[in-house]
Structures are given as structure tokens and as C-alpha cells.
Amino acid sequence: MARKFCFLLFCAFLALCQRLPAQSTAPAKPAATKPTKSVGQAPAPPVDAEGHQWWQHAVFYEIYPRSFADSNNDGVGDLNGIASKLDYLKKLGVDAVWITPCFPSPQVDFGYDVSDYEDIDSMYGTLSDFDQLQSGAQEHGIRIILDFVMNHTSDQHKWFIDSRSSRTSKYRDWYIWRDGKGPNHPPNNWVALFGGSAWQFDGKTKQYYYHYFYPQQPDLNWRNPAVKSAMFDVTKFWYSRGVAGFRLDAVDTLFEDPELHDNPVLPGKNSYGDLNEKNEYNDKLPEVHDILQGLRKVADNYNAVLIGETWTSDVQELNQYYGPHGNELQMPMDFMFTKVDKLSPPEFRKQIAAVDGAAGWPVYVLSNHDIERSYNRYGDGKHNDEIAKVMAGLYLTLRGTPILYYGEEIGMQNNNPKTKKDVKDPIGRLGWPNEKGRDGERTPMQWDNTPNAGFTTGIPWLPIPVSYRTHNVDTEQKDPNSILVFYQRLLALRHTNPSLLEGDYVALNKNDPNVMSYLRRYKDKAVLVVLNMSAAPQKVRFDLEAQGFSSDEARTLLTTMPGVRDKASLSDMNLAPFSVYIGEATKPARSSNAGN
Ligand code: NOJ
């Protein structure tokens, strides 16, 4: 007990020693902890005095491997490409990368159709490349998170090939096979998310199989204990190679009603021409929680984190994914920000209040490989770079773990296909022009202003927007006012400032329609974040006495406004359009109430 206490004190001391000087011109080095080799060991001790785990202090970064860096110039990114960019990621302030599926796959859904869970697709490299990436990442203090596609396999997976071969196959019951209601009449009215009936007739055995996504992605039958055991073993296979956790794909839809009731039909049609329906019988069934609790037990043996692709509509639904005793997902994604498409302080306040009050640790995401890039969603077409910094100022200073999407840090924009024949993502071809697919947010990373943005010397698998000439790593690294340098400084601050690491969240000036502001309070200090989300200059004042802090002035830590001094007045703060001010408030002498 005494030893544990000394350890916690030591960690708190270290955190306090690693403070960032105000307005440093060169980005400070983040003080990430090195991941420990964690094979089969008991959960590691917390990393700080507040009992936080490593993933609560970490900054996560999603890599879409097809598009990150192409080491062999075949036009598609690969694992060696990622390995060559570890210095870049470290300098940015990334502690963990989530790599979307890089396993063998026919690539119908660009890797989300896995045909072998325990290997690497040759287009990305080999298992030994993976091991090298893993050890290189470990040397850089960066953990690797893999994508676990649990809901379905590829129709080319050996389990499915066997399953469809005969009604008596050993693997028959690993998938969901049913008789139709009659000729050309599937078992029920369920519609696939990617268009058409969710049932595919298989001529050989004259039954239908179920697929929530494409027909080439048959759903696994998680009610079969053999499926559960084989899939749990997959996670152990990767943990024993040093992986620090998984992002769990499509967990909402692991189970279906065994009696196959029809879903209620809603008015209208979707982009693919199917009747809309409410997924009452094939989405968020309670059985999913048993599986998550089991996966968590395994993960805990490896000090690993489970991130969920959980499409929750409110905080009650989100809370269920943390588990009744915090024993399911440590990081269910709420996607609430991704549903806010405009710079709206009232809307952000509402979403943050909900997530900040949830039963577990908040997770903040602005965009990903399925969602239009934040640069376009929030940009007004004129001030997009400033707005990108405002959004960084928001989601990187909140209480919770952020997951960046590659390229967000340089202001990459969507490059949507112009014509149907350009589309690579099958849903874009099926739903054109209403649904253009997801190619636009998956274009190659922009490294420099040479042809193909330095991503490849081959032909990139998706076209790169012309904005790469100005928005690329090399150019932005040389510009102290770039989005990239702002991200680097902000992440360095986030890694070292105790209030940003440990503090609570308190909304300020809650009725201001233009300026979003809040405190992150920890002990006798607080970080004040002020974000002007409007195109007009704004004047604000803060009365922090009720929070126990001095209302005179703040010590400037980081701002996008040139000319702001080391100290800023809290009673009369002038904000430039779309600007960020981050400062530190202190308690008046003698008052020392703990704020957290
Ligand atoms: C969610 C993934 O993010 C998406 O890209 C994929 O198409 C579906 N799951 C199916 O696996």
C-alpha cells in the first residue's frame, strides 16, 4: 500500500515537472511513457495520482494504411511506409496509432472483409514487417491498436468457404443460415446497411445467409461458442505480438433476434432505394454485452484498451457500453461531435455536457474513414485553416481521449469523386449521386508539395486534392502559423499540463452564442480555453471567482492571436475572428480547495 502511494506521488511529481513554457516557438517534445511489453500480465498500475490508465493520457491517431505512406511505390500505402513515419508521429505528439484493417482481404470493403485474421495482406507487407513496425513503434513510445472486424468475415474466409459448402459442414453454424419464406422470398424484411436485402441466397445449399453489410461480408454467428472462442483467440494472437488494444468494428450489430422478427418499416427510402426501417431486431441486442465483458477480461490481462465503434444516439446508450461495472469498453466512441456539422457553441456545450457526464471516460472524434473530413464539415470556405485550429483547440483540450484522423493535423480536405465512374467505394457506385461513398475522406496523406504529395512515385489509388501544394507536412512544418505547428504545440501542452491531463470540465459564459469557453480545473490551477467560433471579433469577460480562481488575468499558454502578451486580462478579453486563446488561471493566494 505504502509503495503504491509513493509510486503515485512520484508520477504526480513527474507530471508537474513537465510543464511547457508559454508560447514556445519550437514545439516541445511530448513526454510520452514508453509502452511496456505486456504479454499476459496483470493490469498495469495507473500512470498518475488520479488513477488514470495509459489510454486516458494518450493521444490516438487513426491510420488508413492504404493512404498513409507507400514504401514500394505501388500506389497503395503499406506497413513499412507507416514505420518510416514514426518520427513524424512522435514529433506530432501521438501515443497510439489505430491501424484500420491490414489483414488478408479481397478488399471489397477495403479490408473490412477479412479472409484471415492472423496474417497481413501482401499489399501491406508481411507479418515480419508488422513485427518490425511494432518494435519500431515501441522504441518511439507509440502503441499499436488494430482493427478487429468482429461482426463478419469475408466470404473468402476459410470458415465461410467451408460453411457454404454443405448444410452439414462443421462451420455451417458459424454463420447465419436460414430458409427463405418461399421462392425468391428472404427469411424477413431486414435491409443491409450497404443496400438491398440483408439476405443472400446461396444456390448450392439452397438457403439464405445473413449479411449486415455487403453480401461478401457474411455475419458470424456469435451465439455459437466455437465462434466466440476462435475470435477471442485472434485477440490473444495479436496481444502476444505486442498489440496494445483493438478498435472493435460494428459491435452494435453482433447479434440478431433468433426468431427473425421483421423490423418496423419507416417512411421514405434510403440512398439505395430500399425502404427505411428501424433496426429493432438486428442492432444493439443485449447479448453483445456478454461478449464485450469477455473480451475485456482478455484485454485486461495485457493492459490493453478496447475502443468501440458504437453508434449511440444518446448518453444512456453510450453508458451501456462502458459496462455495469466499467467492465466492457474503456473507450466507446460516441460520435456525437461528428453529428454536429456547424461551429455552434450551444450545440458543442450540449454534447460535451452529455459525454462529460457519462459513466466512463469520454472519447472525442471529429472525423474518420467513414465521415467527411472536419476541415470541410466545419470550414466556411474562407477561414478553413483558422477554423481547423479552433476545432483542434476544442477537442484536444477536453477531458477525455481524442482520436485524430490522419491528415486532420495538416488541414486535409475531402476530395469527393466527380463522376460515378471515378468511385472506388462500392456504396458510392450503388448510391450515386445521393451517396458518393467514402473515397473523399480516404485520399493519400500529403507529405510534401512534390507530385503525388510525396505519398508515392506510382499512381496513387485515389486522387489527391490540389490543396496538397499548400497543405502538406513539409511546407507546414516550416511555417510557425500552420495548422500542423499548432497541433504540435497543443499536443505538447496537453501532454505536460496537469490541468489538461487531470482537470475537470466547467463550462463558462454558457449563453454566449459565439464564444465557447471553459475551465479545466485541477487543484490550485486551471486552464482556461476560449474559442471564438464566429467570423467577427468578440469581446469577452470572465468572472472566475465563483470557481475559486482569480478574475484578474490569465497566463498565456498558447494562442492563435499574434501580439497577445504573456498575460491576458480576464475582464476585457478581445478575440480575433475564429481564434483560440488558452491560458492558465490561478487561485488567489491562501485559497487552496482541490478542484477535482
Ligand atoms: C465500419 C467501418 O468503419 C466501415 O469502414 C466498414 O465499411 C463497416 N464497418 C463494415 O465493416
XYZ file of C-alpha atoms and ligand atoms in Angstrom:
607
model
C 0.000 0.000 0.000
C 2.744 2.454 1.059
C 4.785 1.533 -2.041
C 1.780 2.165 -4.292
C 1.238 5.539 -2.674
C 4.917 6.510 -3.198
C 4.645 5.443 -6.838
C 1.562 7.605 -7.359
C 3.235 10.580 -5.700
C 6.274 10.111 -7.905
C 4.062 10.090 -11.025
C 2.298 13.249 -9.914
C 5.677 14.890 -9.294
C 6.875 13.890 -12.777
C 3.728 15.300 -14.369
C 4.205 18.591 -12.575
C 7.875 18.798 -13.628
C 7.000 18.518 -17.304
C 5.350 21.909 -17.742
C 5.520 23.660 -21.095
C 6.857 27.217 -21.259
C 4.274 29.711 -22.538
C 4.227 30.372 -26.286
C 7.319 28.396 -27.123
C 8.247 28.863 -30.761
C 9.668 25.368 -31.241
C 7.286 22.558 -30.396
C 8.213 20.961 -27.073
C 8.785 17.222 -27.026
C 5.837 15.359 -25.576
C 6.677 13.319 -22.528
C 5.010 10.067 -23.545
C 5.548 6.995 -21.433
C 7.104 4.039 -23.228
C 4.663 1.209 -23.737
C 5.672 -1.733 -21.670
C 5.848 -5.177 -23.236
C 2.669 -6.530 -21.801
C 2.274 -10.168 -22.650
C -0.079 -11.986 -20.317
C 0.493 -9.775 -17.315
C -1.921 -8.340 -14.765
C -3.336 -4.850 -15.401
C -0.576 -2.271 -15.037
C -0.724 0.316 -12.273
C -2.217 3.724 -13.058
C 0.075 6.332 -14.568
C -0.839 9.156 -12.220
C -2.141 10.152 -8.834
C -5.710 10.271 -10.135
C -5.709 6.571 -11.009
C -5.718 7.151 -14.765
C -4.619 4.420 -17.148
C -2.235 4.935 -20.061
C -5.036 5.292 -22.610
C -6.528 8.192 -20.646
C -3.377 10.239 -21.153
C -2.706 9.050 -24.674
C -3.425 10.793 -27.950
C -4.702 8.304 -30.534
C -4.247 8.672 -34.283
C -6.151 6.701 -36.899
C -4.163 5.498 -39.901
C -5.909 4.237 -43.009
C -2.978 2.114 -44.226
C -3.871 2.260 -47.926
C -3.366 6.006 -47.768
C -0.649 6.822 -45.274
C 2.750 6.184 -46.881
C 3.713 3.967 -49.796
C 7.185 2.433 -49.338
C 7.198 0.303 -52.504
C 5.561 2.835 -54.825
C 2.720 0.609 -55.988
C 0.222 3.403 -55.297
C -1.093 1.861 -52.062
C 0.299 2.589 -48.592
C 1.877 -0.169 -46.501
C 3.303 -1.092 -43.107
C 6.881 -0.163 -43.988
C 5.503 3.201 -45.048
C 3.958 3.656 -41.603
C 7.248 2.571 -39.988
C 9.085 5.263 -41.960
C 6.841 7.939 -40.432
C 7.224 7.078 -36.757
C 9.464 10.099 -36.146
C 6.770 12.305 -37.630
C 4.098 10.770 -35.399
C 6.277 11.108 -32.330
C 7.000 14.746 -33.055
C 3.292 15.390 -33.565
C 2.558 14.013 -30.101
C 0.886 10.706 -30.942
C 0.966 7.936 -28.317
C -1.081 5.241 -30.045
C -1.944 4.527 -33.665
C -5.092 2.675 -34.666
C -4.414 0.993 -37.993
C -7.586 0.108 -39.896
C -7.644 -3.495 -41.219
C -4.395 -4.626 -42.833
C -5.199 -8.357 -42.847
C -5.593 -10.537 -45.945
C -8.752 -9.468 -47.702
C -10.347 -9.413 -51.146
C -10.722 -5.642 -50.433
C -14.408 -5.474 -51.371
C -14.798 -3.167 -48.372
C -11.112 -2.120 -48.410
C -10.048 -4.506 -45.669
C -13.248 -4.686 -43.629
C -13.806 -8.050 -45.303
C -11.140 -10.157 -43.609
C -10.187 -13.525 -45.090
C -7.516 -14.367 -42.476
C -7.376 -12.711 -39.059
C -3.842 -13.835 -38.250
C -1.775 -12.545 -41.142
C -1.003 -9.347 -43.059
C -2.297 -8.704 -46.584
C 0.614 -8.878 -49.021
C -0.298 -5.414 -50.340
C 0.651 -4.056 -46.901
C 3.657 -6.305 -46.237
C 4.263 -9.380 -44.112
C 3.919 -10.490 -40.515
C 7.586 -9.783 -40.067
C 7.038 -6.218 -41.353
C 4.337 -5.967 -38.741
C 6.707 -7.150 -36.019
C 9.262 -4.586 -37.114
C 6.671 -1.854 -37.103
C 5.589 -2.952 -33.644
C 9.104 -2.832 -32.236
C 9.912 0.451 -34.010
C 6.731 1.943 -32.588
C 7.628 0.690 -29.134
C 11.017 2.384 -29.374
C 9.184 5.600 -30.209
C 6.826 5.210 -27.247
C 3.903 4.596 -29.605
C 1.412 1.782 -29.068
C -0.329 -0.072 -31.883
C -4.064 -0.674 -31.901
C -5.519 -2.971 -34.545
C -8.987 -3.075 -36.016
C -10.971 -6.165 -35.034
C -13.695 -6.861 -37.583
C -15.913 -8.992 -35.369
C -19.337 -8.825 -36.928
C -18.498 -10.573 -40.185
C -15.729 -12.192 -42.193
C -15.063 -12.077 -45.902
C -16.951 -14.643 -47.975
C -13.425 -15.789 -48.911
C -12.525 -16.700 -45.324
C -11.905 -20.434 -44.995
C -14.634 -20.658 -42.342
C -17.241 -19.323 -44.754
C -15.979 -21.289 -47.736
C -16.468 -24.432 -45.663
C -19.732 -23.194 -44.175
C -21.349 -22.669 -47.582
C -20.043 -25.981 -48.948
C -22.788 -28.092 -47.350
C -25.577 -27.954 -44.796
C -23.616 -30.429 -42.694
C -20.317 -28.538 -42.752
C -18.549 -28.249 -39.408
C -18.643 -24.486 -39.961
C -22.294 -24.271 -41.070
C -23.429 -22.824 -37.784
C -20.579 -20.299 -37.668
C -22.736 -18.070 -39.881
C -26.459 -17.333 -40.007
C -28.198 -19.599 -42.486
C -31.987 -19.746 -42.831
C -34.630 -20.973 -45.210
C -36.481 -18.355 -47.203
C -40.183 -17.742 -46.718
C -40.753 -19.060 -50.216
C -39.201 -18.831 -53.692
C -37.299 -15.522 -54.034
C -38.557 -14.582 -50.621
C -35.872 -13.991 -47.955
C -36.399 -15.007 -44.318
C -37.522 -11.491 -43.289
C -37.516 -7.802 -44.305
C -34.103 -6.811 -42.958
C -32.203 -4.430 -45.215
C -28.383 -4.372 -45.460
C -26.679 -1.126 -44.431
C -24.911 -1.143 -47.789
C -28.064 -1.662 -49.855
C -30.561 -4.370 -50.753
C -31.837 -7.277 -48.688
C -29.616 -8.407 -45.811
C -30.132 -11.985 -47.024
C -28.224 -13.617 -49.854
C -29.480 -16.822 -51.425
C -26.826 -19.469 -51.942
C -27.717 -21.826 -54.796
C -25.535 -24.707 -53.631
C -27.292 -25.411 -50.330
C -30.496 -23.532 -51.162
C -30.576 -21.380 -48.062
C -30.031 -17.709 -47.357
C -27.128 -16.300 -45.314
C -27.302 -13.037 -43.422
C -25.034 -10.025 -44.036
C -25.488 -6.684 -42.297
C -23.071 -5.047 -44.776
C -22.119 -6.266 -48.296
C -23.090 -9.800 -49.422
C -19.332 -10.506 -49.433
C -19.353 -9.887 -45.656
C -21.389 -12.736 -44.109
C -22.218 -12.177 -40.426
C -20.638 -14.505 -37.893
C -22.962 -16.344 -35.537
C -21.820 -15.107 -32.129
C -24.332 -17.431 -30.431
C -22.034 -20.305 -31.385
C -19.402 -20.815 -28.608
C -16.893 -22.039 -31.203
C -17.055 -18.642 -32.966
C -16.540 -16.841 -29.695
C -13.569 -18.983 -28.785
C -11.902 -18.668 -32.216
C -12.388 -14.906 -32.262
C -11.121 -14.440 -28.696
C -8.022 -16.403 -29.734
C -7.465 -13.902 -32.546
C -7.112 -11.118 -29.991
C -4.596 -13.185 -27.999
C -2.599 -13.842 -31.169
C -2.114 -10.095 -31.675
C -1.673 -9.239 -27.998
C 1.170 -11.708 -27.862
C 2.786 -9.792 -30.749
C 2.678 -6.650 -28.624
C -0.550 -5.004 -29.793
C -1.970 -2.659 -27.133
C -5.651 -2.996 -27.951
C -8.342 -3.077 -30.583
C -10.866 -0.853 -32.191
C -13.898 -3.128 -32.411
C -15.713 -2.762 -35.702
C -19.515 -2.698 -35.857
C -20.101 -4.049 -32.339
C -23.693 -2.813 -32.327
C -24.699 -5.494 -34.797
C -23.035 -8.653 -33.448
C -26.372 -10.271 -32.580
C -29.715 -10.702 -34.281
C -33.103 -11.754 -33.000
C -33.062 -15.584 -33.281
C -36.747 -15.546 -34.259
C -36.034 -13.091 -37.076
C -38.976 -10.749 -36.485
C -39.459 -8.200 -39.271
C -38.112 -4.735 -38.497
C -40.694 -1.929 -38.348
C -40.815 -0.024 -41.648
C -40.357 3.759 -41.531
C -41.463 6.367 -44.070
C -39.295 7.010 -47.140
C -36.423 5.279 -48.862
C -32.663 5.350 -48.336
C -29.995 6.365 -50.903
C -30.020 2.875 -52.357
C -33.792 2.832 -52.930
C -34.629 0.483 -50.037
C -37.483 1.145 -47.654
C -36.242 2.783 -44.455
C -36.591 0.668 -41.390
C -35.887 0.761 -37.677
C -33.265 -1.832 -36.823
C -35.149 -3.078 -33.826
C -34.240 -6.737 -34.175
C -30.691 -6.655 -35.559
C -28.967 -3.798 -33.739
C -27.800 -3.308 -30.116
C -29.182 -6.579 -28.780
C -28.326 -7.073 -25.079
C -26.268 -10.209 -25.774
C -23.450 -8.033 -27.132
C -22.547 -7.026 -23.586
C -21.625 -10.591 -22.567
C -19.169 -10.707 -25.437
C -17.685 -7.323 -24.574
C -17.242 -8.343 -20.939
C -15.432 -11.479 -22.072
C -13.182 -9.559 -24.458
C -12.408 -7.066 -21.708
C -11.267 -9.830 -19.358
C -8.782 -10.930 -22.002
C -7.704 -7.348 -22.706
C -7.079 -6.676 -19.014
C -4.503 -9.439 -18.947
C -2.489 -7.442 -21.447
C -3.074 -3.899 -20.144
C -4.870 -3.339 -23.443
C -7.594 -0.925 -24.422
C -10.849 -1.654 -26.238
C -12.275 1.118 -28.382
C -15.754 0.571 -29.754
C -17.341 1.601 -32.995
C -20.544 2.289 -31.112
C -23.179 4.362 -32.857
C -25.072 5.609 -29.849
C -27.863 8.133 -30.089
C -27.659 9.381 -26.505
C -25.662 9.060 -23.355
C -27.894 6.338 -21.929
C -26.984 4.106 -24.838
C -23.334 5.117 -24.550
C -23.261 4.251 -20.842
C -24.288 0.686 -21.558
C -21.064 0.154 -23.499
C -18.856 1.050 -20.539
C -20.447 -1.934 -18.798
C -22.316 -2.105 -15.491
C -19.034 -2.038 -13.530
C -16.826 -0.324 -16.098
C -16.095 -3.857 -17.294
C -16.751 -3.511 -21.057
C -15.242 -0.915 -23.389
C -12.853 1.627 -21.897
C -13.358 3.859 -24.943
C -16.732 3.529 -26.658
C -16.818 6.151 -29.411
C -19.849 8.377 -29.109
C -19.552 10.151 -32.489
C -21.608 12.988 -31.057
C -19.269 15.669 -32.461
C -19.372 14.051 -35.865
C -23.090 14.772 -35.939
C -22.558 18.497 -35.322
C -21.816 19.999 -38.711
C -21.587 23.649 -37.813
C -19.494 25.737 -35.458
C -22.079 26.112 -32.786
C -21.023 26.767 -29.177
C -24.518 25.935 -27.821
C -24.540 22.612 -29.667
C -20.985 21.720 -28.612
C -21.777 22.649 -24.983
C -24.773 20.346 -25.050
C -22.823 17.414 -26.497
C -19.839 17.894 -24.186
C -22.041 18.170 -21.096
C -23.676 14.871 -22.022
C -20.452 12.989 -22.734
C -18.595 14.570 -19.817
C -21.347 13.304 -17.525
C -21.267 9.767 -18.927
C -20.492 6.711 -16.830
C -16.984 6.351 -18.227
C -14.099 8.210 -19.795
C -15.087 10.455 -22.754
C -13.719 9.906 -26.260
C -13.643 12.712 -28.810
C -13.567 12.159 -32.567
C -14.056 14.744 -35.327
C -13.909 12.503 -38.365
C -12.701 9.164 -39.649
C -12.550 6.996 -42.769
C -16.380 6.858 -42.921
C -17.135 10.508 -42.179
C -16.498 13.661 -44.194
C -13.330 15.419 -43.033
C -13.752 18.027 -40.304
C -11.943 20.613 -42.473
C -14.930 20.554 -44.823
C -17.661 19.957 -42.267
C -16.786 22.985 -40.166
C -14.989 25.156 -42.719
C -16.831 28.170 -44.165
C -14.779 28.150 -47.369
C -12.896 31.324 -46.356
C -11.386 30.731 -42.938
C -10.931 26.974 -43.026
C -7.386 26.997 -41.635
C -8.362 29.183 -38.688
C -11.432 27.032 -38.104
C -9.304 23.864 -38.174
C -7.244 25.357 -35.332
C -10.393 26.287 -33.410
C -11.618 22.700 -33.682
C -8.221 21.404 -32.545
C -8.388 23.879 -29.657
C -11.699 22.305 -28.734
C -11.262 18.564 -28.919
C -7.651 18.438 -27.787
C -8.295 20.346 -24.569
C -11.349 18.483 -23.299
C -11.414 15.926 -20.507
C -11.226 12.698 -22.464
C -9.152 10.944 -25.076
C -9.050 12.342 -28.610
C -8.695 10.160 -31.685
C -7.197 12.161 -34.553
C -7.781 11.126 -38.139
C -4.625 11.180 -40.278
C -4.265 14.458 -42.155
C -6.552 16.384 -39.810
C -3.386 17.946 -38.385
C -2.462 19.498 -41.747
C -5.965 20.541 -42.794
C -6.538 17.808 -45.346
C -9.820 18.195 -47.141
C -12.271 15.800 -48.732
C -11.744 15.060 -52.388
C -15.052 13.560 -53.438
C -15.300 11.715 -56.771
C -16.582 13.935 -59.568
C -18.263 11.215 -61.610
C -19.706 7.802 -60.861
C -17.000 6.044 -62.841
C -14.320 7.534 -60.588
C -15.832 5.967 -57.461
C -13.926 3.140 -55.769
C -16.111 2.604 -52.693
C -18.964 0.276 -53.779
C -21.620 2.153 -51.807
C -20.744 5.255 -53.823
C -21.488 3.438 -57.064
C -24.694 1.945 -55.708
C -25.992 5.158 -54.176
C -24.716 7.681 -56.747
C -25.374 10.632 -56.754
C -27.046 10.801 -53.313
C -24.371 8.669 -51.711
C -20.935 9.304 -53.212
C -19.171 6.812 -50.970
C -16.207 7.375 -48.692
C -13.341 7.863 -51.153
C -13.273 11.610 -50.463
C -12.086 11.244 -46.869
C -9.617 8.437 -47.622
C -7.197 10.131 -50.014
C -3.406 9.790 -49.580
C -1.598 11.650 -46.832
C 0.009 14.846 -48.058
C 3.688 14.777 -47.110
C 5.166 17.471 -49.365
C 4.465 19.539 -52.488
C 6.140 17.207 -54.980
C 3.910 15.262 -57.404
C 1.522 12.886 -55.578
C 2.208 14.816 -52.397
C 5.238 12.628 -51.633
C 2.920 9.697 -50.922
C 4.103 7.536 -53.827
C 6.008 7.736 -57.085
C 3.471 5.310 -58.547
C -0.156 6.106 -59.344
C -1.972 6.814 -56.086
C -5.013 4.597 -55.587
C -7.157 7.705 -55.037
C -6.619 11.170 -56.496
C -5.027 13.776 -54.248
C -6.723 17.190 -53.977
C -4.747 20.173 -55.348
C -4.692 21.633 -51.854
C -1.697 19.351 -51.211
C 0.502 22.095 -52.669
C -0.067 24.241 -49.588
C -1.398 21.736 -47.074
C 1.373 19.233 -46.603
C 3.708 18.230 -43.785
C 6.895 19.634 -45.271
C 5.504 23.088 -46.074
C 3.578 23.408 -42.819
C 6.495 22.315 -40.685
C 8.368 25.413 -41.876
C 5.513 27.795 -41.092
C 5.120 28.700 -37.397
C 1.473 29.661 -38.038
C 0.467 26.466 -39.790
C -2.204 24.054 -38.621
C 0.473 21.392 -38.139
C 2.651 23.501 -35.835
C -0.452 24.469 -33.861
C -1.319 20.786 -33.384
C 2.243 20.014 -32.296
C 2.248 22.800 -29.712
C -1.184 21.988 -28.451
C -0.416 18.290 -28.062
C 2.842 19.102 -26.273
C 0.857 21.276 -23.875
C -1.757 18.589 -23.412
C 0.891 16.006 -22.531
C 2.532 18.128 -19.890
C -0.042 20.417 -18.303
C -1.570 18.804 -15.181
C -4.888 20.652 -15.592
C -5.284 19.330 -19.139
C -4.298 15.836 -18.039
C -6.303 15.642 -14.847
C -8.697 18.543 -14.559
C -12.477 18.566 -14.612
C -14.513 20.442 -17.216
C -16.523 23.529 -16.289
C -18.425 25.414 -18.976
C -18.210 29.218 -18.750
C -20.377 32.006 -20.178
C -22.944 29.396 -21.136
C -25.222 31.766 -23.004
C -22.616 33.139 -25.378
C -23.696 32.100 -28.905
C -20.280 32.816 -30.474
C -17.546 32.074 -27.994
C -17.082 28.680 -26.434
C -15.132 28.828 -23.188
C -14.418 26.513 -20.318
C -12.048 25.725 -17.496
C -10.122 22.561 -16.860
C -9.567 22.787 -13.080
C -7.026 20.816 -11.182
C -6.007 21.640 -7.626
C -4.866 25.266 -7.441
C -4.616 25.839 -11.191
C -6.992 25.840 -14.113
C -6.566 26.038 -17.836
C -8.940 28.490 -19.466
C -9.869 27.667 -23.068
C -11.532 30.387 -25.143
C -12.612 29.697 -28.726
C -14.138 32.352 -30.926
C -16.299 30.336 -33.298
C -17.525 33.357 -35.219
C -16.244 35.394 -38.184
C -16.467 38.628 -36.135
C -14.127 39.897 -33.419
C -15.578 39.274 -29.960
C -15.115 40.790 -26.538
C -15.484 38.528 -23.526
C -15.067 38.751 -19.785
C -14.711 36.028 -17.231
C -15.625 36.096 -13.616
C -13.794 33.116 -12.199
C -14.315 33.955 -8.556
C -17.200 31.533 -8.250
C -14.785 28.841 -9.418
C -12.277 29.905 -6.793
C -9.845 31.488 -9.249
C -8.531 34.988 -9.653
C -10.516 37.029 -12.147
C -7.736 39.475 -12.979
C -5.636 37.815 -15.595
C -4.505 34.538 -17.087
C -1.008 33.454 -18.016
C -0.979 32.789 -21.746
C -0.059 29.232 -22.692
C -0.953 29.103 -26.366
C -2.934 31.270 -28.751
C -3.529 31.742 -32.444
C -3.681 35.526 -31.999
C -0.475 37.371 -32.804
C 0.580 40.046 -30.346
C -1.142 38.596 -27.275
C 1.090 39.111 -24.286
C 2.230 36.708 -21.599
C -0.751 37.762 -19.522
C -4.286 38.439 -20.717
C -6.950 40.413 -18.875
C -9.960 38.330 -17.911
C -12.236 41.300 -17.502
C -11.689 42.550 -21.025
C -10.501 39.946 -23.495
C -10.517 40.772 -27.208
C -10.730 37.863 -29.574
C -9.922 37.882 -33.270
C -12.364 36.084 -35.615
C -12.032 32.291 -35.386
C -9.305 32.401 -32.749
C -8.035 30.294 -29.878
C -6.778 31.539 -26.527
C -5.507 29.087 -23.911
C -4.248 30.450 -20.613
C -3.717 29.458 -17.023
C -5.709 30.838 -14.124
C -4.516 30.503 -10.569
C -6.189 30.631 -7.186
C -5.709 33.804 -5.193
C -3.039 33.351 -2.508
C -4.145 31.314 0.568
C -7.186 29.667 -1.020
C -6.364 26.061 -1.919
C -9.536 23.975 -2.417
C -8.921 20.960 -4.607
C -10.884 21.439 -7.797
C -11.273 17.899 -8.990
C -17.372 0.143 -40.025
C -16.134 0.554 -40.760
O -15.647 1.740 -40.181
C -16.519 0.726 -42.205
O -15.495 1.319 -42.949
C -16.895 -0.625 -42.743
O -17.348 -0.484 -44.072
C -18.021 -1.260 -41.910
N -17.786 -1.143 -40.502
C -18.137 -2.717 -42.215
O -17.078 -3.422 -41.643
